[in-house]
PDB file of C-alpha atoms and ligand atoms in Angstrom:
ATOM      1  CA  MET W  83      -9.672 -19.146  -4.673  1.00  0.00           C
ATOM      2  CA  LYS W  84     -10.150 -17.819  -7.773  1.00  0.00           C
ATOM      3  CA  VAL W  85      -8.778 -14.226  -8.980  1.00  0.00           C
ATOM      4  CA  SER W  86     -10.999 -12.709 -11.791  1.00  0.00           C
ATOM      5  CA  ALA W  87      -9.225  -9.806 -13.801  1.00  0.00           C
ATOM      6  CA  ILE W  88     -11.512  -6.550 -15.080  1.00  0.00           C
ATOM      7  CA  VAL W  89      -9.336  -5.332 -18.066  1.00  0.00           C
ATOM      8  CA  LEU W  90     -10.612  -1.805 -18.880  1.00  0.00           C
ATOM      9  CA  ALA W  91     -10.223  -1.027 -22.708  1.00  0.00           C
ATOM     10  CA  ALA W  92     -13.760   1.226 -23.091  1.00  0.00           C
ATOM     11  CA  GLY W  93     -11.648   4.730 -23.396  1.00  0.00           C
ATOM     12  CA  LYS W  94     -12.445   7.142 -26.107  1.00  0.00           C
ATOM     13  CA  GLY W  95      -8.192   7.681 -25.375  1.00  0.00           C
ATOM     14  CA  SER W  96      -8.643  11.055 -26.310  1.00  0.00           C
ATOM     15  CA  ARG W  97      -4.883  12.509 -25.329  1.00  0.00           C
ATOM     16  CA  MET W  98      -4.003  10.073 -27.835  1.00  0.00           C
ATOM     17  CA  HIS W  99      -5.086  12.089 -30.586  1.00  0.00           C
ATOM     18  CA  SER W 100      -5.036   9.219 -33.013  1.00  0.00           C
ATOM     19  CA  ALA W 101      -8.191   7.989 -35.259  1.00  0.00           C
ATOM     20  CA  VAL W 102      -7.682   4.570 -33.793  1.00  0.00           C
ATOM     21  CA  HIS W 103      -8.540   4.084 -29.946  1.00  0.00           C
ATOM     22  CA  LYS W 104      -5.147   3.906 -27.984  1.00  0.00           C
ATOM     23  CA  GLN W 105      -5.520   0.538 -26.591  1.00  0.00           C
ATOM     24  CA  TYR W 106      -5.880  -0.978 -30.047  1.00  0.00           C
ATOM     25  CA  ILE W 107      -2.950   0.483 -31.843  1.00  0.00           C
ATOM     26  CA  ARG W 108       0.207  -1.742 -32.584  1.00  0.00           C
ATOM     27  CA  VAL W 109       3.091  -1.603 -29.975  1.00  0.00           C
ATOM     28  CA  GLY W 110       5.624  -3.892 -31.516  1.00  0.00           C
ATOM     29  CA  ASP W 111       4.187  -6.992 -33.097  1.00  0.00           C
ATOM     30  CA  TYR W 112       0.385  -6.587 -31.455  1.00  0.00           C
ATOM     31  CA  PRO W 113      -2.209  -4.115 -30.623  1.00  0.00           C
ATOM     32  CA  VAL W 114      -1.674  -2.226 -26.831  1.00  0.00           C
ATOM     33  CA  VAL W 115      -4.419  -4.403 -24.937  1.00  0.00           C
ATOM     34  CA  TYR W 116      -3.119  -7.440 -26.077  1.00  0.00           C
ATOM     35  CA  TYR W 117      -0.130  -7.295 -23.306  1.00  0.00           C
ATOM     36  CA  ALA W 118      -2.305  -7.071 -20.281  1.00  0.00           C
ATOM     37  CA  LEU W 119      -4.764  -9.620 -21.558  1.00  0.00           C
ATOM     38  CA  LYS W 120      -1.352 -12.111 -22.206  1.00  0.00           C
ATOM     39  CA  ALA W 121      -0.311 -11.340 -18.632  1.00  0.00           C
ATOM     40  CA  PHE W 122      -3.412 -12.377 -17.074  1.00  0.00           C
ATOM     41  CA  GLN W 123      -4.527 -15.206 -19.639  1.00  0.00           C
ATOM     42  CA  ASN W 124      -0.840 -16.792 -18.846  1.00  0.00           C
ATOM     43  CA  HIS W 125      -1.294 -16.466 -14.940  1.00  0.00           C
ATOM     44  CA  PRO W 126      -2.347 -19.722 -13.183  1.00  0.00           C
ATOM     45  CA  ASP W 127      -4.215 -18.489 -10.425  1.00  0.00           C
ATOM     46  CA  VAL W 128      -6.111 -16.065 -12.400  1.00  0.00           C
ATOM     47  CA  THR W 129      -9.518 -17.857 -13.527  1.00  0.00           C
ATOM     48  CA  GLU W 130     -11.434 -15.308 -15.446  1.00  0.00           C
ATOM     49  CA  ILE W 131     -10.875 -11.894 -17.590  1.00  0.00           C
ATOM     50  CA  ILE W 132     -13.834  -9.368 -18.124  1.00  0.00           C
ATOM     51  CA  LEU W 133     -13.041  -7.178 -21.379  1.00  0.00           C
ATOM     52  CA  VAL W 134     -14.624  -3.950 -20.727  1.00  0.00           C
ATOM     53  CA  VAL W 135     -14.956  -2.317 -24.262  1.00  0.00           C
ATOM     54  CA  GLY W 136     -16.257   0.739 -26.211  1.00  0.00           C
ATOM     55  CA  ALA W 137     -20.358  -0.017 -26.437  1.00  0.00           C
ATOM     56  CA  ASP W 138     -19.607  -0.569 -30.610  1.00  0.00           C
ATOM     57  CA  GLU W 139     -16.041  -2.148 -30.425  1.00  0.00           C
ATOM     58  CA  VAL W 140     -17.574  -5.247 -28.325  1.00  0.00           C
ATOM     59  CA  GLU W 141     -17.484  -7.709 -32.119  1.00  0.00           C
ATOM     60  CA  TYR W 142     -14.269  -6.167 -32.756  1.00  0.00           C
ATOM     61  CA  ALA W 143     -12.715  -6.622 -29.570  1.00  0.00           C
ATOM     62  CA  ARG W 144     -14.179 -10.474 -29.832  1.00  0.00           C
ATOM     63  CA  GLU W 145     -12.851 -10.875 -32.897  1.00  0.00           C
ATOM     64  CA  THR W 146      -9.515  -9.333 -33.551  1.00  0.00           C
ATOM     65  CA  ILE W 147      -8.137  -9.442 -30.303  1.00  0.00           C
ATOM     66  CA  VAL W 148      -9.887 -12.163 -28.016  1.00  0.00           C
ATOM     67  CA  ASN W 149     -10.325 -15.357 -30.664  1.00  0.00           C
ATOM     68  CA  ARG W 150      -7.620 -14.176 -32.658  1.00  0.00           C
ATOM     69  CA  TYR W 151      -5.482 -14.510 -29.897  1.00  0.00           C
ATOM     70  CA  HIS W 152      -7.078 -17.703 -27.672  1.00  0.00           C
ATOM     71  CA  PHE W 153      -7.998 -15.996 -25.415  1.00  0.00           C
ATOM     72  CA  ASP W 154     -10.222 -18.077 -23.862  1.00  0.00           C
ATOM     73  CA  LYS W 155      -9.629 -16.616 -19.904  1.00  0.00           C
ATOM     74  CA  VAL W 156     -12.094 -14.095 -21.475  1.00  0.00           C
ATOM     75  CA  ARG W 157     -15.396 -14.837 -20.058  1.00  0.00           C
ATOM     76  CA  MET W 158     -16.941 -11.856 -21.174  1.00  0.00           C
ATOM     77  CA  ILE W 159     -16.757  -8.793 -23.227  1.00  0.00           C
ATOM     78  CA  THR W 160     -19.085  -5.887 -22.171  1.00  0.00           C
ATOM     79  CA  PRO W 161     -19.406  -2.497 -22.791  1.00  0.00           C
ATOM     80  CA  GLY W 162     -18.064   0.302 -20.237  1.00  0.00           C
ATOM     81  CA  GLY W 163     -19.357   3.563 -19.416  1.00  0.00           C
ATOM     82  CA  ARG W 164     -19.017   6.890 -20.005  1.00  0.00           C
ATOM     83  CA  GLU W 165     -16.479   7.028 -16.547  1.00  0.00           C
ATOM     84  CA  ARG W 166     -13.921   5.109 -15.972  1.00  0.00           C
ATOM     85  CA  TRP W 167     -15.479   3.806 -12.750  1.00  0.00           C
ATOM     86  CA  GLU W 168     -18.968   3.116 -14.915  1.00  0.00           C
ATOM     87  CA  SER W 169     -16.789   0.782 -17.005  1.00  0.00           C
ATOM     88  CA  VAL W 170     -15.276  -1.108 -13.766  1.00  0.00           C
ATOM     89  CA  LYS W 171     -19.324  -1.172 -12.221  1.00  0.00           C
ATOM     90  CA  PHE W 172     -20.275  -2.846 -15.737  1.00  0.00           C
ATOM     91  CA  GLY W 173     -17.568  -4.473 -15.783  1.00  0.00           C
ATOM     92  CA  LEU W 174     -17.776  -5.855 -11.920  1.00  0.00           C
ATOM     93  CA  GLN W 175     -21.275  -7.668 -12.366  1.00  0.00           C
ATOM     94  CA  TYR W 176     -19.736 -10.246 -14.452  1.00  0.00           C
ATOM     95  CA  VAL W 177     -17.056 -11.074 -11.816  1.00  0.00           C
ATOM     96  CA  THR W 178     -17.360 -14.543  -9.861  1.00  0.00           C
ATOM     97  CA  GLY W 179     -13.720 -14.775  -8.094  1.00  0.00           C
ATOM     98  CA  GLU W 180     -13.068 -14.210  -4.603  1.00  0.00           C
ATOM     99  CA  TYR W 181     -10.228 -11.844  -5.167  1.00  0.00           C
ATOM    100  CA  VAL W 182     -10.698  -9.183  -8.140  1.00  0.00           C
ATOM    101  CA  MET W 183      -7.860  -7.064  -9.919  1.00  0.00           C
ATOM    102  CA  VAL W 184      -8.797  -4.118 -12.174  1.00  0.00           C
ATOM    103  CA  HIS W 185      -6.595  -2.915 -14.616  1.00  0.00           C
ATOM    104  CA  ASP W 186      -5.870  -0.301 -17.459  1.00  0.00           C
ATOM    105  CA  GLY W 187      -5.896  -1.893 -20.936  1.00  0.00           C
ATOM    106  CA  ALA W 188      -3.280   1.116 -21.659  1.00  0.00           C
ATOM    107  CA  ARG W 189      -0.822  -0.536 -19.338  1.00  0.00           C
ATOM    108  CA  PRO W 190       1.013  -3.177 -21.651  1.00  0.00           C
ATOM    109  CA  CYS W 191       3.952  -3.783 -19.362  1.00  0.00           C
ATOM    110  CA  ILE W 192       2.428  -5.736 -16.309  1.00  0.00           C
ATOM    111  CA  THR W 193       4.645  -9.164 -15.720  1.00  0.00           C
ATOM    112  CA  LYS W 194       3.757 -12.232 -13.569  1.00  0.00           C
ATOM    113  CA  ASP W 195       5.943 -11.102 -10.421  1.00  0.00           C
ATOM    114  CA  LEU W 196       3.470  -7.438 -10.326  1.00  0.00           C
ATOM    115  CA  LEU W 197       0.421  -9.938 -10.164  1.00  0.00           C
ATOM    116  CA  ASP W 198       1.932 -12.022  -8.218  1.00  0.00           C
ATOM    117  CA  ARG W 199       2.453  -9.705  -5.661  1.00  0.00           C
ATOM    118  CA  CYS W 200      -1.053  -8.138  -6.012  1.00  0.00           C
ATOM    119  CA  ILE W 201      -2.944 -11.342  -5.517  1.00  0.00           C
ATOM    120  CA  ALA W 202      -0.676 -11.799  -2.632  1.00  0.00           C
ATOM    121  CA  GLU W 203      -1.063  -8.513  -0.515  1.00  0.00           C
ATOM    122  CA  ALA W 204      -5.079  -8.719  -1.817  1.00  0.00           C
ATOM    123  CA  GLN W 205      -4.967 -11.883   0.161  1.00  0.00           C
ATOM    124  CA  ASN W 206      -3.374 -10.251   3.015  1.00  0.00           C
ATOM    125  CA  TYR W 207      -4.533  -6.761   3.494  1.00  0.00           C
ATOM    126  CA  GLY W 208      -7.920  -7.201   1.352  1.00  0.00           C
ATOM    127  CA  ALA W 209      -7.237  -4.431  -1.051  1.00  0.00           C
ATOM    128  CA  CYS W 210      -3.719  -3.079  -2.780  1.00  0.00           C
ATOM    129  CA  VAL W 211      -2.917  -1.140  -5.661  1.00  0.00           C
ATOM    130  CA  ALA W 212       0.453  -1.314  -7.663  1.00  0.00           C
ATOM    131  CA  ALA W 213       1.741   2.118  -6.679  1.00  0.00           C
ATOM    132  CA  MET W 214       5.669   3.738  -6.861  1.00  0.00           C
ATOM    133  CA  PRO W 215       7.072   6.634  -4.742  1.00  0.00           C
ATOM    134  CA  VAL W 216       6.847   9.730  -6.606  1.00  0.00           C
ATOM    135  CA  LYS W 217      10.646  10.763  -8.095  1.00  0.00           C
ATOM    136  CA  ASP W 218       9.424  14.501  -8.732  1.00  0.00           C
ATOM    137  CA  THR W 219       9.063  17.309  -6.416  1.00  0.00           C
ATOM    138  CA  ILE W 220       5.085  17.785  -6.304  1.00  0.00           C
ATOM    139  CA  LYS W 221       3.169  21.158  -5.778  1.00  0.00           C
ATOM    140  CA  GLN W 222       0.015  22.014  -5.039  1.00  0.00           C
ATOM    141  CA  VAL W 223      -1.400  24.900  -7.009  1.00  0.00           C
ATOM    142  CA  ASP W 224      -4.395  27.149  -7.236  1.00  0.00           C
ATOM    143  CA  ALA W 225      -6.942  27.805 -10.054  1.00  0.00           C
ATOM    144  CA  GLU W 226      -4.407  30.858 -10.748  1.00  0.00           C
ATOM    145  CA  TYR W 227      -1.565  28.238 -10.998  1.00  0.00           C
ATOM    146  CA  PHE W 228       0.229  29.833  -8.514  1.00  0.00           C
ATOM    147  CA  SER W 229       1.636  27.237  -5.663  1.00  0.00           C
ATOM    148  CA  VAL W 230      -0.050  26.861  -2.173  1.00  0.00           C
ATOM    149  CA  ALA W 231       1.767  23.942  -1.373  1.00  0.00           C
ATOM    150  CA  THR W 232       4.969  21.255  -1.456  1.00  0.00           C
ATOM    151  CA  PRO W 233       4.006  18.281  -0.198  1.00  0.00           C
ATOM    152  CA  ASP W 234       6.670  15.983   2.001  1.00  0.00           C
ATOM    153  CA  ARG W 235       7.647  13.726  -1.051  1.00  0.00           C
ATOM    154  CA  SER W 236       8.616  10.939   0.571  1.00  0.00           C
ATOM    155  CA  THR W 237       4.750  10.709   1.350  1.00  0.00           C
ATOM    156  CA  LEU W 238       3.687  10.559  -2.215  1.00  0.00           C
ATOM    157  CA  TRP W 239       2.881   7.447  -4.122  1.00  0.00           C
ATOM    158  CA  GLN W 240       2.032   7.570  -7.959  1.00  0.00           C
ATOM    159  CA  ILE W 241      -0.673   5.187  -8.510  1.00  0.00           C
ATOM    160  CA  GLN W 242      -0.810   2.548 -11.086  1.00  0.00           C
ATOM    161  CA  THR W 243      -3.573  -0.645 -11.709  1.00  0.00           C
ATOM    162  CA  PRO W 244      -3.633  -3.437 -11.130  1.00  0.00           C
ATOM    163  CA  GLN W 245      -5.785  -2.764  -7.924  1.00  0.00           C
ATOM    164  CA  SER W 246      -7.137  -5.460  -6.548  1.00  0.00           C
ATOM    165  CA  PHE W 247      -9.812  -6.153  -4.177  1.00  0.00           C
ATOM    166  CA  ARG W 248     -11.646  -8.675  -2.092  1.00  0.00           C
ATOM    167  CA  THR W 249     -14.439  -8.963  -4.558  1.00  0.00           C
ATOM    168  CA  SER W 250     -17.172  -7.939  -1.848  1.00  0.00           C
ATOM    169  CA  LEU W 251     -14.992  -5.119  -0.653  1.00  0.00           C
ATOM    170  CA  LEU W 252     -15.278  -3.165  -3.983  1.00  0.00           C
ATOM    171  CA  THR W 253     -18.858  -4.722  -4.554  1.00  0.00           C
ATOM    172  CA  GLY W 254     -19.876  -2.539  -1.395  1.00  0.00           C
ATOM    173  CA  ALA W 255     -18.186  -0.001  -2.219  1.00  0.00           C
ATOM    174  CA  TYR W 256     -20.124   0.564  -5.505  1.00  0.00           C
ATOM    175  CA  GLU W 257     -23.769   0.206  -3.219  1.00  0.00           C
ATOM    176  CA  GLY W 258     -22.308   2.450  -0.958  1.00  0.00           C
ATOM    177  CA  LEU W 259     -21.873   5.094  -4.137  1.00  0.00           C
ATOM    178  CA  ASP W 260     -25.149   3.986  -5.795  1.00  0.00           C
ATOM    179  CA  ARG W 261     -26.315   5.667  -2.549  1.00  0.00           C
ATOM    180  CA  ALA W 262     -24.713   8.816  -2.698  1.00  0.00           C
ATOM    181  CA  LEU W 263     -25.663   9.026  -6.231  1.00  0.00           C
ATOM    182  CA  ALA W 264     -29.136   8.579  -5.595  1.00  0.00           C
ATOM    183  CA  GLN W 265     -28.798  11.415  -2.688  1.00  0.00           C
ATOM    184  CA  GLY W 266     -27.794  13.963  -5.667  1.00  0.00           C
ATOM    185  CA  GLU W 267     -24.174  13.916  -3.966  1.00  0.00           C
ATOM    186  CA  ASN W 268     -21.546  15.233  -6.334  1.00  0.00           C
ATOM    187  CA  VAL W 269     -18.724  12.462  -6.461  1.00  0.00           C
ATOM    188  CA  LYS W 270     -14.823  13.001  -8.818  1.00  0.00           C
ATOM    189  CA  LEU W 271     -13.504   9.513  -8.949  1.00  0.00           C
ATOM    190  CA  THR W 272     -10.084   8.986 -10.465  1.00  0.00           C
ATOM    191  CA  ASP W 273      -9.718   5.403  -9.209  1.00  0.00           C
ATOM    192  CA  ASP W 274     -10.804   2.556  -7.650  1.00  0.00           C
ATOM    193  CA  ALA W 275      -9.113   2.776  -4.724  1.00  0.00           C
ATOM    194  CA  GLN W 276     -10.400   6.032  -3.787  1.00  0.00           C
ATOM    195  CA  LEU W 277     -13.822   4.544  -4.788  1.00  0.00           C
ATOM    196  CA  VAL W 278     -13.154   1.833  -1.326  1.00  0.00           C
ATOM    197  CA  GLU W 279     -11.486   4.978   0.764  1.00  0.00           C
ATOM    198  CA  GLN W 280     -14.650   6.798   0.565  1.00  0.00           C
ATOM    199  CA  PHE W 281     -17.356   4.118   0.060  1.00  0.00           C
ATOM    200  CA  GLY W 282     -15.864   0.882   1.749  1.00  0.00           C
ATOM    201  CA  ASP W 283     -16.144  -0.815   4.978  1.00  0.00           C
ATOM    202  CA  GLY W 284     -12.774   0.763   7.048  1.00  0.00           C
ATOM    203  CA  THR W 285     -10.699  -1.807   5.191  1.00  0.00           C
ATOM    204  CA  ARG W 286      -7.265   0.368   4.328  1.00  0.00           C
ATOM    205  CA  ILE W 287      -5.647   0.036   0.634  1.00  0.00           C
ATOM    206  CA  ARG W 288      -1.768  -1.262   0.915  1.00  0.00           C
ATOM    207  CA  MET W 289       0.381  -0.448  -1.388  1.00  0.00           C
ATOM    208  CA  THR W 290       2.344  -3.172  -3.514  1.00  0.00           C
ATOM    209  CA  GLU W 291       5.979  -2.372  -5.447  1.00  0.00           C
ATOM    210  CA  GLY W 292       4.673  -1.265  -8.723  1.00  0.00           C
ATOM    211  CA  SER W 293       7.424  -0.518 -11.104  1.00  0.00           C
ATOM    212  CA  TYR W 294       8.681   2.522 -13.183  1.00  0.00           C
ATOM    213  CA  ARG W 295       8.083   0.398 -16.313  1.00  0.00           C
ATOM    214  CA  ASN W 296       4.697   0.054 -16.016  1.00  0.00           C
ATOM    215  CA  ILE W 297       3.162   3.016 -17.469  1.00  0.00           C
ATOM    216  CA  LYS W 298       0.110   4.074 -18.974  1.00  0.00           C
ATOM    217  CA  VAL W 299       0.037   4.733 -22.449  1.00  0.00           C
ATOM    218  CA  THR W 300      -1.470   8.295 -22.273  1.00  0.00           C
ATOM    219  CA  THR W 301       0.219  10.385 -25.007  1.00  0.00           C
ATOM    220  CA  PRO W 302       1.893   9.444 -28.196  1.00  0.00           C
ATOM    221  CA  GLU W 303       5.208   9.201 -26.944  1.00  0.00           C
ATOM    222  CA  ASP W 304       4.044   6.394 -24.599  1.00  0.00           C
ATOM    223  CA  LEU W 305       3.890   4.579 -27.082  1.00  0.00           C
ATOM    224  CA  GLU W 306       7.381   4.404 -28.256  1.00  0.00           C
ATOM    225  CA  ILE W 307       8.893   4.162 -24.858  1.00  0.00           C
ATOM    226  CA  ALA W 308       6.027   1.045 -24.312  1.00  0.00           C
ATOM    227  CA  ALA W 309       7.758  -0.150 -26.991  1.00  0.00           C
ATOM    228  CA  ILE W 310      10.709  -0.584 -25.578  1.00  0.00           C
ATOM    229  CA  PHE W 311       9.700  -1.841 -22.061  1.00  0.00           C
ATOM    230  CA  LEU W 312       7.959  -4.403 -24.179  1.00  0.00           C
ATOM    231  CA  ALA W 313      10.922  -5.310 -26.290  1.00  0.00           C
ATOM    232  CA  GLY W 314      13.191  -6.133 -22.837  1.00  0.00           C
ATOM    233  CA  GLN W 315      10.532  -8.136 -21.439  1.00  0.00           C
ATOM    234  CA  GLU W 316      10.036 -10.396 -24.415  1.00  0.00           C
ATOM    235  CA  GLU W 317      14.221 -10.623 -24.379  1.00  0.00           C
ATOM    236  CA  SER W 318      14.445 -11.385 -20.475  1.00  0.00           C
ATOM    237  CA  SER W 319      11.331 -13.918 -20.759  1.00  0.00           C
ATOM    238  CA  PHE W 320      13.461 -15.094 -23.364  1.00  0.00           C
ATOM    239  CA  GLU W 321      16.448 -15.578 -21.311  1.00  0.00           C
ATOM    240  CA  ASN W 322      14.425 -16.947 -18.795  1.00  0.00           C
ATOM    241  CA  SER W 323      12.489 -19.768 -20.441  1.00  0.00           C
TER     242      SER W 323
HETATM  243  N1  CTP I  13     -11.216   3.458 -19.198  1.00  0.00           N
HETATM  244  C1  CTP I  13     -12.560   3.284 -19.692  1.00  0.00           C
HETATM  245  N2  CTP I  13     -14.209   3.493 -19.441  1.00  0.00           N
HETATM  246  C2  CTP I  13     -13.960   4.592 -19.580  1.00  0.00           C
HETATM  247  C3  CTP I  13     -12.683   5.244 -19.263  1.00  0.00           C
HETATM  248  C4  CTP I  13     -11.382   4.799 -19.290  1.00  0.00           C
HETATM  249  O1  CTP I  13     -12.396   1.589 -19.633  1.00  0.00           O
HETATM  250  N3  CTP I  13     -14.664   5.634 -19.743  1.00  0.00           N
HETATM  251  C5  CTP I  13      -9.876   2.681 -19.334  1.00  0.00           C
HETATM  252  C6  CTP I  13      -9.356   2.956 -20.568  1.00  0.00           C
HETATM  253  O2  CTP I  13      -9.502   2.525 -21.799  1.00  0.00           O
HETATM  254  C7  CTP I  13      -8.077   3.111 -20.112  1.00  0.00           C
HETATM  255  C8  CTP I  13      -7.994   2.950 -19.057  1.00  0.00           C
HETATM  256  O3  CTP I  13      -9.408   3.283 -18.474  1.00  0.00           O
HETATM  257  O4  CTP I  13      -7.218   1.443 -20.223  1.00  0.00           O
HETATM  258  C9  CTP I  13      -7.288   4.776 -17.807  1.00  0.00           C
HETATM  259  O5  CTP I  13      -8.222   5.545 -18.903  1.00  0.00           O
HETATM  260  P1  CTP I  13      -7.598   7.044 -19.587  1.00  0.00           P
HETATM  261  O6  CTP I  13      -5.617   6.303 -19.625  1.00  0.00           O
HETATM  262  O7  CTP I  13      -8.021   7.752 -19.120  1.00  0.00           O
HETATM  263  O8  CTP I  13      -7.637   6.285 -20.700  1.00  0.00           O
HETATM  264  P2  CTP I  13      -8.587   7.119 -21.606  1.00  0.00           P
HETATM  265  O9  CTP I  13     -10.224   7.919 -20.586  1.00  0.00           O
HETATM  266  O10 CTP I  13      -9.114   6.064 -22.858  1.00  0.00           O
HETATM  267  O11 CTP I  13      -7.779   8.002 -22.509  1.00  0.00           O
HETATM  268  P3  CTP I  13      -8.244   9.765 -22.478  1.00  0.00           P
HETATM  269  O12 CTP I  13      -8.373  10.421 -20.971  1.00  0.00           O
HETATM  270  O13 CTP I  13      -6.565  10.259 -23.408  1.00  0.00           O
HETATM  271  O14 CTP I  13      -9.601  10.219 -23.320  1.00  0.00           O
HETATM  272 MG1   MG I  14      -9.657   9.060 -19.337  1.00  0.00          MG
END
């Protein structure tokens, strides 16, 4: 069985307000995107990595990350698109594995355990996403910021990545999306699972236990938190070795 990973690093990181795009900011000894690449590189079931970067960052990523750290599973470095779903679509065309894991390059704190679970559940269910139950009460609000509903918290999960699929399911969903866009439909997507929910073959998306440490580096304080989590991970892998 072949498992491919698409690592997304084509965003502009606007909420980070930094001159350097957030995926290239240093945390600990390495740039943010290094850590996710390392986890996929080291996982025995992952056979190839497709790295999606900004259109003018392909050579930069090749030299300063892929070659420098010898990530030899990176089979392709490709420019992404304006929206995240476009970046996934551009990466997906190079995928040769039977299963594909789509991962935010801005989530550095992934572990082998998590990847094991994602691969196993993608095989069992066809589609799964790393996720955790929400801790806070969530309100649905109207355009004037008045509360309109309080959904039952026990039914709400916070979605993370990796999001893992039988590859044919994801490519089929993208074909459905293309048809919808060609017909002028207005489509708003924030994650890959949502695409499969709308344009898939009916396969249901299974929640896989992620981790509250699996944060997305989004705003400056996330860099401080990620540094703490990554230092902890290094310690525990040292203990285990
Ligand atoms: N991403 C991408 N292509 C895009 C947009 C996002 O590959 N057109 C990637 C980002 O690089 C990131 C992941 O998708 O690894 C999650 O997106 P997000 O956290 O929103 O990152 P940015 O879009 O870069 O940040 P912001 O929304 O603050 O501009
Ligand atoms: Mg974004």
